[in-house]
PDB file of C-alpha atoms in Angstrom:
ATOM      1  CA  GLY X 863       0.224   0.104   0.592  1.00 47.00           C
ATOM      2  CA  GLY X 864       0.907   3.688   0.114  1.00 48.00           C
ATOM      3  CA  GLU X 865       3.857   4.678  -1.533  1.00 50.00           C
ATOM      4  CA  ARG X 866       4.877   0.685  -2.309  1.00 48.00           C
ATOM      5  CA  GLU X 867       1.943   0.620  -4.634  1.00 48.00           C
ATOM      6  CA  VAL X 868       4.603   0.452  -7.758  1.00 49.00           C
ATOM      7  CA  GLN X 869       4.063  -1.580 -10.657  1.00 49.00           C
ATOM      8  CA  ALA X 870       5.336  -1.884 -14.111  1.00 46.00           C
ATOM      9  CA  VAL X 871       2.900  -0.391 -16.711  1.00 45.00           C
ATOM     10  CA  GLN X 872       3.612  -3.549 -19.313  1.00 46.00           C
ATOM     11  CA  ARG X 873       7.315  -5.739 -19.214  1.00 45.00           C
ATOM     12  CA  GLY X 874      10.693  -3.997 -20.703  1.00 47.00           C
ATOM     13  CA  SER X 875       8.685  -0.971 -20.619  1.00 52.00           C
ATOM     14  CA  ARG X 876      10.917   2.614 -18.946  1.00 80.00           C
ATOM     15  CA  GLY X 877       7.599   3.483 -16.767  1.00 82.00           C
ATOM     16  CA  VAL X 878       5.937   2.472 -13.751  1.00 85.00           C
ATOM     17  CA  VAL X 879       2.488   3.611 -12.097  1.00 87.00           C
ATOM     18  CA  VAL X 880       2.286   4.769  -8.527  1.00 86.00           C
ATOM     19  CA  ASN X 881      -0.304   5.133  -7.023  1.00 83.00           C
ATOM     20  CA  GLY X 882      -2.388   5.400 -10.240  1.00 84.00           C
ATOM     21  CA  HIS X 883      -0.076   7.867 -11.561  1.00 87.00           C
ATOM     22  CA  ILE X 884       2.404   6.518 -14.879  1.00 88.00           C
ATOM     23  CA  VAL X 885       5.897   8.095 -14.199  1.00 90.00           C
ATOM     24  CA  SER X 886       9.102   7.922 -16.431  1.00 89.00           C
ATOM     25  CA  LEU X 887      11.800   6.431 -15.336  1.00 91.00           C
ATOM     26  CA  LYS X 888      15.557   8.356 -15.984  1.00 91.00           C
ATOM     27  CA  TYR X 889      18.772   6.488 -17.104  1.00 92.00           C
ATOM     28  CA  CYS X 890      21.542   6.901 -15.596  1.00 93.00           C
ATOM     29  CA  ALA X 891      24.353   6.629 -17.397  1.00 91.00           C
ATOM     30  CA  THR X 892      27.060   6.639 -14.334  1.00 91.00           C
ATOM     31  CA  CYS X 893      25.149   3.634 -12.317  1.00 89.00           C
ATOM     32  CA  ASN X 894      23.810   2.324 -16.284  1.00 89.00           C
ATOM     33  CA  ILE X 895      20.456   1.834 -14.485  1.00 90.00           C
ATOM     34  CA  TYR X 896      17.519   3.223 -14.825  1.00 92.00           C
ATOM     35  CA  ARG X 897      16.370   4.991 -11.465  1.00 92.00           C
ATOM     36  CA  PRO X 898      13.566   4.107  -9.688  1.00 91.00           C
ATOM     37  CA  PRO X 899      10.909   7.347  -9.036  1.00 93.00           C
ATOM     38  CA  ARG X 900      12.467   9.912  -6.059  1.00 95.00           C
ATOM     39  CA  ALA X 901      15.858   8.192  -6.771  1.00 95.00           C
ATOM     40  CA  SER X 902      18.417  10.446  -7.621  1.00 95.00           C
ATOM     41  CA  HIS X 903      22.203  10.910  -8.857  1.00 96.00           C
ATOM     42  CA  CYS X 904      24.753  11.884  -5.932  1.00 96.00           C
ATOM     43  CA  LYS X 905      27.899  13.863  -7.552  1.00 94.00           C
ATOM     44  CA  THR X 906      29.506  14.017  -4.241  1.00 94.00           C
ATOM     45  CA  CYS X 907      28.960  10.621  -3.375  1.00 92.00           C
ATOM     46  CA  ASP X 908      28.718   8.760  -7.326  1.00 92.00           C
ATOM     47  CA  ASN X 909      26.115   6.924  -6.695  1.00 92.00           C
ATOM     48  CA  CYS X 910      21.898   6.739  -7.226  1.00 94.00           C
ATOM     49  CA  VAL X 911      19.859   7.309  -3.991  1.00 95.00           C
ATOM     50  CA  ASP X 912      16.406   5.743  -3.771  1.00 95.00           C
ATOM     51  CA  ARG X 913      14.055   8.593  -2.612  1.00 96.00           C
ATOM     52  CA  PHE X 914      17.147  11.166  -2.395  1.00 97.00           C
ATOM     53  CA  ASP X 915      16.379  13.521  -0.330  1.00 98.00           C
ATOM     54  CA  HIS X 916      19.736  15.560   0.130  1.00 97.00           C
ATOM     55  CA  HIS X 917      23.472  15.316   0.644  1.00 97.00           C
ATOM     56  CA  CYS X 918      24.409  15.989   4.143  1.00 96.00           C
ATOM     57  CA  PRO X 919      27.862  18.090   4.036  1.00 94.00           C
ATOM     58  CA  TRP X 920      27.918  17.770   7.967  1.00 90.00           C
ATOM     59  CA  LEU X 921      27.242  14.121   7.819  1.00 93.00           C
ATOM     60  CA  GLY X 922      29.579  13.264   4.700  1.00 94.00           C
ATOM     61  CA  THR X 923      26.467  11.083   3.231  1.00 95.00           C
ATOM     62  CA  CYS X 924      23.736  11.097   1.183  1.00 96.00           C
ATOM     63  CA  VAL X 925      20.025  10.813   3.556  1.00 97.00           C
ATOM     64  CA  GLY X 926      17.504   8.679   1.466  1.00 96.00           C
ATOM     65  CA  ARG X 927      15.128   6.191   1.995  1.00 95.00           C
ATOM     66  CA  ARG X 928      16.906   3.862   4.372  1.00 95.00           C
ATOM     67  CA  ASN X 929      18.252   6.641   6.382  1.00 96.00           C
ATOM     68  CA  TYR X 930      16.305   9.334   6.224  1.00 97.00           C
ATOM     69  CA  SER X 931      14.190   8.521   9.682  1.00 97.00           C
ATOM     70  CA  ALA X 932      17.375   8.076  11.385  1.00 96.00           C
ATOM     71  CA  PHE X 933      18.666  11.843  10.112  1.00 97.00           C
ATOM     72  CA  VAL X 934      15.611  13.245  11.221  1.00 98.00           C
ATOM     73  CA  GLY X 935      15.721  11.509  14.673  1.00 97.00           C
ATOM     74  CA  PHE X 936      19.648  13.343  14.623  1.00 97.00           C
ATOM     75  CA  ILE X 937      18.693  16.555  13.861  1.00 97.00           C
ATOM     76  CA  LEU X 938      15.700  16.345  17.102  1.00 98.00           C
ATOM     77  CA  THR X 939      17.738  14.777  19.317  1.00 98.00           C
ATOM     78  CA  THR X 940      20.395  17.449  18.363  1.00 98.00           C
ATOM     79  CA  THR X 941      18.431  20.245  18.643  1.00 98.00           C
ATOM     80  CA  LEU X 942      16.886  19.827  22.347  1.00 98.00           C
ATOM     81  CA  MET X 943      20.745  18.693  23.366  1.00 98.00           C
ATOM     82  CA  ASP X 944      21.839  21.888  21.961  1.00 98.00           C
ATOM     83  CA  SER X 945      18.855  23.708  23.711  1.00 98.00           C
ATOM     84  CA  PHE X 946      19.755  22.116  27.025  1.00 98.00           C
ATOM     85  CA  VAL X 947      23.157  23.552  26.762  1.00 98.00           C
ATOM     86  CA  MET X 948      22.096  26.985  26.043  1.00 97.00           C
ATOM     87  CA  GLY X 949      19.669  26.593  28.810  1.00 96.00           C
ATOM     88  CA  THR X 950      22.350  24.826  31.242  1.00 96.00           C
ATOM     89  CA  SER X 951      24.709  27.578  30.085  1.00 96.00           C
ATOM     90  CA  LEU X 952      22.285  30.968  31.054  1.00 94.00           C
ATOM     91  CA  PHE X 953      21.048  29.498  34.127  1.00 93.00           C
ATOM     92  CA  VAL X 954      24.749  28.960  35.552  1.00 93.00           C
ATOM     93  CA  LEU X 955      25.456  32.917  34.470  1.00 92.00           C
ATOM     94  CA  HIS X 956      22.416  33.820  36.742  1.00 91.00           C
ATOM     95  CA  LEU X 957      23.638  32.095  39.919  1.00 90.00           C
ATOM     96  CA  GLU X 958      26.494  33.187  39.257  1.00 88.00           C
ATOM     97  CA  GLY X 959      24.986  37.004  39.087  1.00 83.00           C
ATOM     98  CA  ALA X 960      23.779  36.897  42.332  1.00 77.00           C
ATOM     99  CA  GLY X 961      20.197  35.455  41.289  1.00 66.00           C
ATOM    100  CA  GLY X 962      18.814  39.084  41.335  1.00 68.00           C
ATOM    101  CA  LEU X 963      17.123  40.110  38.271  1.00 71.00           C
ATOM    102  CA  MET X 964      17.250  37.625  34.980  1.00 71.00           C
ATOM    103  CA  GLY X 965      18.741  39.875  33.079  1.00 77.00           C
ATOM    104  CA  MET X 966      20.837  41.493  35.478  1.00 86.00           C
ATOM    105  CA  SER X 967      22.459  38.786  37.088  1.00 89.00           C
ATOM    106  CA  ILE X 968      23.584  36.920  33.646  1.00 90.00           C
ATOM    107  CA  PHE X 969      25.261  40.070  32.532  1.00 89.00           C
ATOM    108  CA  LEU X 970      26.923  39.821  35.560  1.00 90.00           C
ATOM    109  CA  GLY X 971      27.629  36.372  35.386  1.00 90.00           C
ATOM    110  CA  ALA X 972      28.875  36.473  31.708  1.00 91.00           C
ATOM    111  CA  GLN X 973      31.944  39.393  33.204  1.00 91.00           C
ATOM    112  CA  ARG X 974      33.054  36.520  35.844  1.00 91.00           C
ATOM    113  CA  HIS X 975      32.816  33.700  33.276  1.00 93.00           C
ATOM    114  CA  PRO X 976      33.077  34.714  29.831  1.00 94.00           C
ATOM    115  CA  ASP X 977      33.857  31.039  28.870  1.00 95.00           C
ATOM    116  CA  VAL X 978      30.489  30.176  30.094  1.00 95.00           C
ATOM    117  CA  ALA X 979      28.988  33.394  28.370  1.00 95.00           C
ATOM    118  CA  GLY X 980      30.759  32.134  24.971  1.00 96.00           C
ATOM    119  CA  LEU X 981      29.157  28.548  25.089  1.00 97.00           C
ATOM    120  CA  ALA X 982      26.015  30.414  25.376  1.00 96.00           C
ATOM    121  CA  VAL X 983      26.162  32.415  22.392  1.00 97.00           C
ATOM    122  CA  PHE X 984      27.246  29.406  20.954  1.00 97.00           C
ATOM    123  CA  ALA X 985      24.548  27.344  21.616  1.00 98.00           C
ATOM    124  CA  CYS X 986      22.385  29.871  20.692  1.00 97.00           C
ATOM    125  CA  LEU X 987      23.457  30.690  17.528  1.00 97.00           C
ATOM    126  CA  TRP X 988      23.153  26.665  16.579  1.00 97.00           C
ATOM    127  CA  LEU X 989      19.808  26.547  18.060  1.00 98.00           C
ATOM    128  CA  VAL X 990      18.386  28.986  15.488  1.00 98.00           C
ATOM    129  CA  PHE X 991      19.774  26.771  12.755  1.00 97.00           C
ATOM    130  CA  LEU X 992      18.535  23.684  14.273  1.00 98.00           C
ATOM    131  CA  LEU X 993      15.348  24.621  14.720  1.00 98.00           C
ATOM    132  CA  LEU X 994      14.653  26.081  11.591  1.00 98.00           C
ATOM    133  CA  LEU X 995      16.601  23.008   9.690  1.00 97.00           C
ATOM    134  CA  SER X 996      13.690  20.640  11.920  1.00 98.00           C
ATOM    135  CA  GLY X 997      10.847  22.642  11.513  1.00 98.00           C
ATOM    136  CA  LEU X 998      11.616  22.340   7.436  1.00 97.00           C
ATOM    137  CA  HIS X 999      11.688  18.603   7.596  1.00 98.00           C
ATOM    138  CA  LEU X1000       8.776  17.909   9.746  1.00 97.00           C
ATOM    139  CA  VAL X1001       7.213  20.442   7.503  1.00 97.00           C
ATOM    140  CA  LEU X1002       8.469  18.392   4.668  1.00 98.00           C
ATOM    141  CA  LEU X1003       7.911  14.903   6.065  1.00 97.00           C
ATOM    142  CA  SER X1004       4.155  15.838   6.696  1.00 97.00           C
ATOM    143  CA  SER X1005       3.324  16.326   3.250  1.00 97.00           C
ATOM    144  CA  ASN X1006       5.983  13.494   1.833  1.00 97.00           C
ATOM    145  CA  VAL X1007       7.863  15.943   0.166  1.00 98.00           C
ATOM    146  CA  THR X1008      11.836  15.633  -0.308  1.00 98.00           C
ATOM    147  CA  THR X1009      14.291  18.355   0.218  1.00 97.00           C
ATOM    148  CA  ASN X1010      15.024  17.865  -3.612  1.00 97.00           C
ATOM    149  CA  GLU X1011      11.929  17.460  -5.053  1.00 97.00           C
ATOM    150  CA  GLN X1012      11.514  20.963  -2.612  1.00 97.00           C
ATOM    151  CA  MET X1013      14.247  22.932  -4.293  1.00 96.00           C
ATOM    152  CA  LYS X1014      13.154  22.071  -7.279  1.00 95.00           C
ATOM    153  CA  GLY X1015       9.360  22.940  -7.252  1.00 95.00           C
ATOM    154  CA  VAL X1016       8.361  19.121  -8.539  1.00 93.00           C
ATOM    155  CA  TRP X1017       5.196  19.689  -6.955  1.00 94.00           C
ATOM    156  CA  ARG X1018       4.472  23.430  -7.145  1.00 93.00           C
ATOM    157  CA  ASP X1019       1.949  23.198 -10.025  1.00 92.00           C
ATOM    158  CA  ARG X1020       0.506  20.009  -9.573  1.00 92.00           C
ATOM    159  CA  ASP X1021      -0.558  17.449  -6.770  1.00 93.00           C
ATOM    160  CA  ASN X1022       1.573  15.354  -4.874  1.00 95.00           C
ATOM    161  CA  ILE X1023       1.199  11.767  -6.163  1.00 95.00           C
ATOM    162  CA  TYR X1024       2.888  10.858  -2.861  1.00 95.00           C
ATOM    163  CA  ASP X1025       1.210  12.368  -0.622  1.00 96.00           C
ATOM    164  CA  HIS X1026      -1.186   9.944   1.564  1.00 94.00           C
ATOM    165  CA  GLY X1027      -2.576  12.322   4.378  1.00 96.00           C
ATOM    166  CA  PHE X1028      -0.530  14.003   7.322  1.00 97.00           C
ATOM    167  CA  LEU X1029      -0.751  10.477   9.256  1.00 97.00           C
ATOM    168  CA  SER X1030       0.471   8.246   6.703  1.00 96.00           C
ATOM    169  CA  ASN X1031       2.808  10.484   5.266  1.00 97.00           C
ATOM    170  CA  VAL X1032       4.282  10.455   9.245  1.00 97.00           C
ATOM    171  CA  TYR X1033       4.402   6.802   9.518  1.00 96.00           C
ATOM    172  CA  LEU X1034       6.011   6.360   6.021  1.00 94.00           C
ATOM    173  CA  ALA X1035       8.812   8.703   6.737  1.00 95.00           C
ATOM    174  CA  LEU X1036       9.545   7.449  10.112  1.00 95.00           C
ATOM    175  CA  LEU X1037       7.882   4.535  11.072  1.00 95.00           C
ATOM    176  CA  SER X1038       7.697   2.322   7.823  1.00 94.00           C
ATOM    177  CA  PRO X1039      10.543  -0.724   7.877  1.00 94.00           C
ATOM    178  CA  ILE X1040      13.856   0.081   6.684  1.00 91.00           C
ATOM    179  CA  PRO X1041      14.369  -1.837   3.196  1.00 89.00           C
ATOM    180  CA  GLU X1042      17.154  -3.596   2.475  1.00 88.00           C
ATOM    181  CA  SER X1043      20.435  -1.897   0.448  1.00 83.00           C
ATOM    182  CA  VAL X1044      19.705  -3.204  -3.095  1.00 80.00           C
ATOM    183  CA  LEU X1045      23.531  -2.895  -2.821  1.00 74.00           C
ATOM    184  CA  SER X1046      25.775  -6.672  -3.157  1.00 74.00           C
ATOM    185  CA  PRO X1047      28.621  -6.483  -0.244  1.00 69.00           C
ATOM    186  CA  GLY X1048      30.603  -8.689  -2.414  1.00 73.00           C
ATOM    187  CA  ALA X1049      29.675  -6.913  -6.277  1.00 72.00           C
ATOM    188  CA  ARG X1050      32.264  -7.478  -8.578  1.00 73.00           C
ATOM    189  CA  VAL X1051      33.454  -3.564 -10.068  1.00 65.00           C
ATOM    190  CA  ALA X1052      35.673  -2.138 -12.716  1.00 65.00           C
ATOM    191  CA  LEU X1053      38.950  -0.714 -10.784  1.00 60.00           C
ATOM    192  CA  ASP X1054      40.602   1.491 -13.483  1.00 60.00           C
ATOM    193  CA  ILE X1055      44.324   0.878 -12.417  1.00 58.00           C
ATOM    194  CA  GLU X1056      45.514   4.087 -13.289  1.00 56.00           C
ATOM    195  CA  GLY X1057      42.965   5.391 -11.040  1.00 49.00           C
ATOM    196  CA  GLY X1058      38.775   5.722 -10.458  1.00 46.00           C
ATOM    197  CA  PHE X1059      36.088   3.294 -10.800  1.00 44.00           C
ATOM    198  CA  GLY X1060      34.724   2.008 -14.095  1.00 43.00           C
ATOM    199  CA  ALA X1061      31.135   3.124 -15.585  1.00 42.00           C
ATOM    200  CA  GLY X1062      28.411   0.768 -13.218  1.00 42.00           C
ATOM    201  CA  VAL X1063      28.501  -2.113 -11.038  1.00 42.00           C
ATOM    202  CA  GLY X1064      30.645  -5.121 -13.409  1.00 41.00           C
ATOM    203  CA  GLY X1065      30.393  -2.644 -16.020  1.00 39.00           C
ATOM    204  CA  GLU X1066      32.975  -2.187 -19.003  1.00 39.00           C
ATOM    205  CA  GLY X1067      34.019   1.343 -17.863  1.00 39.00           C
ATOM    206  CA  SER X1068      33.936   4.444 -19.754  1.00 40.00           C
ATOM    207  CA  ALA X1069      33.334   4.192 -23.564  1.00 41.00           C
ATOM    208  CA  GLY X1070      36.723   4.763 -25.162  1.00 39.00           C
ATOM    209  CA  ALA X1071      39.145   4.380 -22.144  1.00 39.00           C
ATOM    210  CA  THR X1072      42.406   2.767 -22.851  1.00 38.00           C
ATOM    211  CA  HIS X1073      43.810   2.051 -19.378  1.00 39.00           C
ATOM    212  CA  GLU X1074      43.432  -1.445 -17.944  1.00 38.00           C
ATOM    213  CA  HIS X1075      40.669  -2.725 -16.002  1.00 38.00           C
ATOM    214  CA  ARG X1076      41.006  -5.211 -13.110  1.00 39.00           C
ATOM    215  CA  MET X1077      37.445  -7.066 -11.775  1.00 36.00           C
ATOM    216  CA  LEU X1078      37.916  -6.713  -7.965  1.00 38.00           C
ATOM    217  CA  SER X1079      35.692  -7.485  -5.341  1.00 37.00           C
ATOM    218  CA  VAL X1080      35.413  -4.460  -3.058  1.00 38.00           C
ATOM    219  CA  LEU X1081      32.729  -3.259  -0.629  1.00 38.00           C
ATOM    220  CA  PRO X1082      30.463  -0.445  -2.080  1.00 39.00           C
ATOM    221  CA  ARG X1083      29.213   2.363  -0.736  1.00 42.00           C
ATOM    222  CA  VAL X1084      24.835   1.882   0.954  1.00 41.00           C
TER     223      VAL X1084
END
């Protein structure tokens, strides 16, 4: 049910039916595959990601179908932790400032402990960013929209075919079972001895390649 209602239009075709709507599959020349709906190729990770949301520079990995719930949990818990650090720092400054009027005591405490004051300011700046990021993803997941789709305006002028209602969207994003990786740890890939990987798992490399390629068993990125 839900987003998993995907079926081939006909055998050998390049389109699928998603919740009653025909979606064309895009071909990835790098991975040598027809990508599933909502999948996209990440230039940084150099692989296609199912239900691609975005590439996170802070984590150094892509966020997609298999780790989106973990990502949302991470930013929410980080927001709570940062709130705790800021609140604790302000409370310490208040106590060190003789515990009078809140604003004045914090100011006096900051003069006595500039290190704690610096920590409070640092935590406050990060809290603004984390609250905006958390709010953005809570809004996106509630309507089953990815960051990539939001930035490209995919659903700006048409109905979102993946929107199943608030509760179902939250369940799909955070509570649905995590599918197994389609990448095989024992897959054989073409390795260019002079540097870099050939195009595609088990492929022949790029057209017109002159360097020798050797088949090696490696652990691909998941």
